[in-house]
Amino acid sequence: MFNSDRQKKLTEKKYSNLRLLCKDTSFSESPEYIFQILDILEHSAVQNSISITTRKAYHEDISAGQMKDPSRFHRLLKRDQLFTSFKSVRSTPQYWQQMQYDMLAKLRQLGPYTFFITGSAAEFYWPQVIQVVGRQYGKDFSDEDVASMDWNTKRMWLQTNPVTVARHIDYIFQQLWDKVILSGTHPIGQILNYDRRKEMQGRGTEHFHSAVHVKDAPCIDKDSDEVCIAFIDKYVSCHLPEADSNIHKLVSSRQVHHHTHTFKKKSTSCRFGYPRVPSPSTIISRVPETDADPDIKARAKLIQAKVYTILTEKNLSLPISLQQILNEANVTLIDYTEALKIAARRTSIIMKREPNEVNVNNYNEHILQALQSNMDIQFITNIWAWIAYLTSYICKPEHTMSELMKKASKESSHKNVRDALKDIGNVFRKCREVSEHEAIARILPLPLRKSNINVLFIQTDVKENRTRILKPKHILDKMENDETDLYVPSIHDKYSARPQSLQNISLAEFCSEYNISSAKSNATNDDNNSNSDSDGNSNNTNKTFQLKDNLGKITKRRYPRVIRYHYVSKENNEELYYHRLLILYLPWHSETELKLQDSYKIKFEEVENDIIPTIKKYEPYYNEVETILNDFDLDSAEPEIWNEMAAQVEQEILEAAAESHTIQNPHLNPDLLETGEDDNRRRKIQKPFTIAKAHLTSDPQFYDKVRSLNPQQRRLFDFLFSLANQTRMAETDERAPKPFYLFLSGGGGVGKTHTVNTIYDGLVRALRKPGQDPDKPVVLMTTSTGKAASNINGIILHSAFSLPIREKGKSFAFKKPGAEKLNTLRCMYVNLKVIVADEISMFGGSSLEDLHLFLQEIFQDSSQIHPFAGISVLAVGDLMQLNPVGDRAVFKENHQNDYTALAGSLWTNHFQLIELTEIVRQKGDPVFAEVLSRIRTGNMTHEDIEVLNQLENTDTSNFPIDTVHLYMTNQQVSVYNNEKLETFPQPHITIASVDSKRDLHTNIQSITIPPSSIYQTGGYLSSQLTIAKGARVMLTKNYDIADHLVNGVIGTVVEFNIPANSPVNGHIYILNLTVSL
C-alpha cells in the first residue's frame, strides 16, 4: 500500500492514481477497489479538514503561554463554523456551496451571465469511447464495427474498464470547450468567463452545466428588443432541419422531446413545458405592468389556450402551417403575436418555431454537431432569473446530504470540536450514493468544477471577529511563553507588508491582481481560498515584488481574479457595512487608519470621492444583486422552472434515477390507514417494477440437491452448469458458448420442478460475477400464472417483459415498446443470461414470438444471429397439459400471418427436447404411477378406471369445515358461499360493484348491472360482494407476486371499514393468507 517503506514516499492520492492508471488493468476494472480507495482518500481529506479547523481561532492579541492553556484554546474555537469545515472536500454540500458563492461574486462584478448551457454524455453513440477501451485489450474497432454492435456488446465494453471510459468522457467534454466553445470561431460569441460543473446521472455517467459571460452581449431592458432577439437568433435555434440535411438526424434523435413517465408533474401537463408554443418569430415575453389593463392577461391566456387546443389535436408529423392552426382557432396572427408577448409569471424568451418544431429543444448547431449528444442553451433574461433558476440549482442534488450533516452537527453539540467534526465527516462518507464514474472522478481527480477566472474570498469583518489559523502545535510548543507570533500570516498581513511601489493599491486590487508565494517557496498560490479548477495555468507575468518582513513574494497576474467577501446589510449594521468598503477599497497599512472619530462611516464620507471609482470597478452590480437577494430565498426556487430550462438533460437525469427507484410500502395498520382516499386517485398509483427473488440455497443444501438427481436429471444439470461456467469465464461475448434453447418435459412425477430448482441454483452460482447487483438477475425464473410464480418465487413471463396480452379472435401487430419501458427493462436485465419458462404449455406461440421481438428491442440486437437476442431459454412443462388461453400452442405455426409463417417456427427451429421418463414422485406405488402415465396420454384401460373409481368419496360430512369446495359454475359457488355466510354473526356487508369500460374515444362510460344478474359476471368478477368477519375469501387477481398476493390465495376476513357513502372505497383486512388450497 501507499504507506509501505520506499525511497520516495507516496501520498494516498499519488498511490491510487498510479494503480488506476497503470498498464495492469486489474485495478481499474475492479469496482470494489475503486470504492475502497475512494473511502480511504475521503477519510484522509476529512481528517485534513478537521486538523485545519481545530487550528482556527478568533484573532486575539495573546501570548504563546496563554495559548497553551487548554481551556483557553477551546474557547477560541469557532463552533458555528463546524458545518463549513469540509468545503475543501470535493462533492460535499459545502464544496458546491462555495461554487454558488463564487458565482454570486462574479454576478456582482461581471454582471448577468449570458447563456446557460447543458450537455450530456452519449457513450453508447460515441464510437471513440469503445475504440479507446478496445485498444487496451488488443481490439482495433472501426466506426462501422462499433455501429454494428448491439446494446449488450456496447455495454460490455463500456463496463470493461470504467476508468478509461470516465477519463475519455471527461476528455471529450474538455475538447468540446477548448476546441469549439472557447475557440476563435466563437460559436456562441467570445467567452469572457465560464463556470462549469460536472454532475453524474442516475446511470453513473456525467453531464455538465455551465454559465457563460459573452463579450458585448446585450441585456434585456437595457438594450432594445430588436438587438437582443438578433443576438439570440444568431446563437440559439430550435429549427428542425430538412430531412436530407446532415444535421436532421442529430436534431431529431437528440433534441426532440418525448413524453415518458417523467413528463407529468402535479397536473396532466408536461413538467418540462412541452409542447412549446409556435411563433412566427422570436419574442421577449414580459409580465404586464401593475397598472396595465387587468384583462390583458386573461385575453392573452385565452388566445394561447385556443391555439394550444388546436395544436394538441393535430398530427404534427404531417405538414401544417401556423396560419392554418390560427385559422382553425379563429385568431389573427397579430392578436396571437401580441398574446405571446404577455408572460404569466416572469420574463421569458419564446423562440421562433413552426408547429412541427414545438417539441424541439434549444440547441446551438456548432456545439450540437461537435457534441453529438443532448444539449440545451438558454439566454438568461435578467439577474433575478439567474439567481432563481441557476444559482439555487447548483446545490440541489446535495440537499439531502446537507440536511444529514446539519443533523449530525446538531446532535454532536455536546462533544468536543474534534469529535463533532468526526461525526459530521462520517455522515458524508457513509450516507451518500456515489456512482462508479463519480468515484473515479473524485479519485484521479478529474475536475468537478471548472472556470477560467478564479475567485478569492477576503475576510472583511473587524479584526477581532476574523478567524485566524494557528501555527502547528509542534511549533507552538517550542515557542517561549511571551512570544506573540502565533498565527499563520493572513492576506491582510501580507497586504500590510507590500512594497513601497504598491502603496496606493487597495486590498481588493492586491488580492485580485497579484499571486502570492510564501517565503519558503517560489510557487504561487493561485487557488488560495478557491476550490475552482482554473484554466489560467500561465497567469503570471514577469513583474515580481518582494514583501516586507520576509512574508514572501507577489507576482502580477495576467488576468485578475474576482474577489468575494462577506455580505453586510447597511440597514442591519451600518458601521460594519462601511468597514467592509474601507478595508477593501481604501489603501491602508494599519487597520486603525480605517476609523475617524471612532467611526467607519465618518471615515468613508471623508474618502468617498477617492474610492468610489474602485468600488464601481469591483461592485458595479452590487446594489442590483443584493436588492434581489434580500427579497429572494435561494432554497425556494421552483423545481419545475429548472425542468423547463434544461428539459432534455433534466429528463434524462430523472429517467435514469427512476430506473433504480424503489418504493417502500409500510405494513398494513388499520389504525394508521387513511380510508377516505378518492378511488380515482388510488387507481392512478402505479406499483414499482419488482421481481421476486428465487430462493438460493446454502452451499451444503445445494450439494445435497445435486447428489439427489437421478442420471437423467444429472446429465442435464452437468451440461448446463458447464455452459454457464464457460460463459462466465469468456472474456468477451464473442468467445462465450452459443446460447441454448431447451425444452425440459415429462409426465407428472418425473421431478421437473426439483431439477429446475437445482439447475437454477447452479446457474446463478456459475453466472453471477463479483460486484454485480443481486437485484438484477442473471437467471430469471418465470411461469405463466401468478400462483405458479408465487410457488417458485418467480414472476409471470408476460409481466417480466411487459408482453402484450392477446385476446382470442383479435389480430395483433407487434408494437415496439416505448422508450420509458425499454430503459426500465434494460436497467433491470443488464446481467440477464438465462430465462427459465415454467408451465410452457400455457404460454402461447404468439407470445413466444413477442418475447423474441421484445428481447431484441431490449438488448438492441440488430444482428439477429440468435433468437431471443442471444438469451438462453430453458422451457419447462408438459405440452399434454392445459393449452394457452386465446392463443395457439407454442409448437403450432402461425397461419394467420403469411409473412410471419415465412420466418418459420421459433419452437420447431430452435428448441431441443429433453424428456425425463423416470417417475420419482410415486416410487412406492408403481401401479398408480402407471395409471397416471396412461391418463396423460389418453390410453386408459378399464382396469385404470376401476382403480380411480375405488378412490371416489362423495360423503363430505366428515371433511374439515374450512375445506375448499370446487363447483362447475359460478352460481353454484355463490349458493354455497351464501349458505356458509349465514352461519357467521352479523354484521354482513354487501358491496355492489361499479362496472365501467374505458373507451379510447369517449373515455369512461359506466355500465349499470341489473340486480337480477348478481350471479353473472363481467370480466370474471361478481357484480356484488357480501362479506362477514371470519369468512374465508380468495383473491381472484394478481396484485403483487413478490408478496404472494396472487390469484388463488386464501385468507380470513378479520376486519373491514366500509364507508356508507362510497362502499367501493372501503378496506377489507385479511389474515393468514396462504397460496396452497
PDB file of C-alpha atoms in Angstrom, residues 112-113 380-392:
ATOM      1  CA  PRO A 112     -25.579  38.925 -15.610  1.00  0.00           C
ATOM      2  CA  TYR A 113     -24.413  35.747 -17.282  1.00  0.00           C
ATOM      3  CA  ILE A 380     -30.561  34.439 -19.426  1.00  0.00           C
ATOM      4  CA  THR A 381     -33.146  37.189 -19.254  1.00  0.00           C
ATOM      5  CA  ASN A 382     -32.010  39.073 -16.117  1.00  0.00           C
ATOM      6  CA  ILE A 383     -30.218  38.839 -12.783  1.00  0.00           C
ATOM      7  CA  TRP A 384     -33.322  37.624 -10.967  1.00  0.00           C
ATOM      8  CA  ALA A 385     -33.687  34.742 -13.434  1.00  0.00           C
ATOM      9  CA  TRP A 386     -30.050  33.811 -12.948  1.00  0.00           C
ATOM     10  CA  ILE A 387     -30.291  33.768  -9.164  1.00  0.00           C
ATOM     11  CA  ALA A 388     -33.631  31.975  -9.098  1.00  0.00           C
ATOM     12  CA  TYR A 389     -33.114  29.315 -11.731  1.00  0.00           C
ATOM     13  CA  LEU A 390     -29.387  28.714 -11.832  1.00  0.00           C
ATOM     14  CA  THR A 391     -27.503  29.563  -8.675  1.00  0.00           C
ATOM     15  CA  SER A 392     -30.039  27.796  -6.464  1.00  0.00           C
TER      16      SER A 392
END
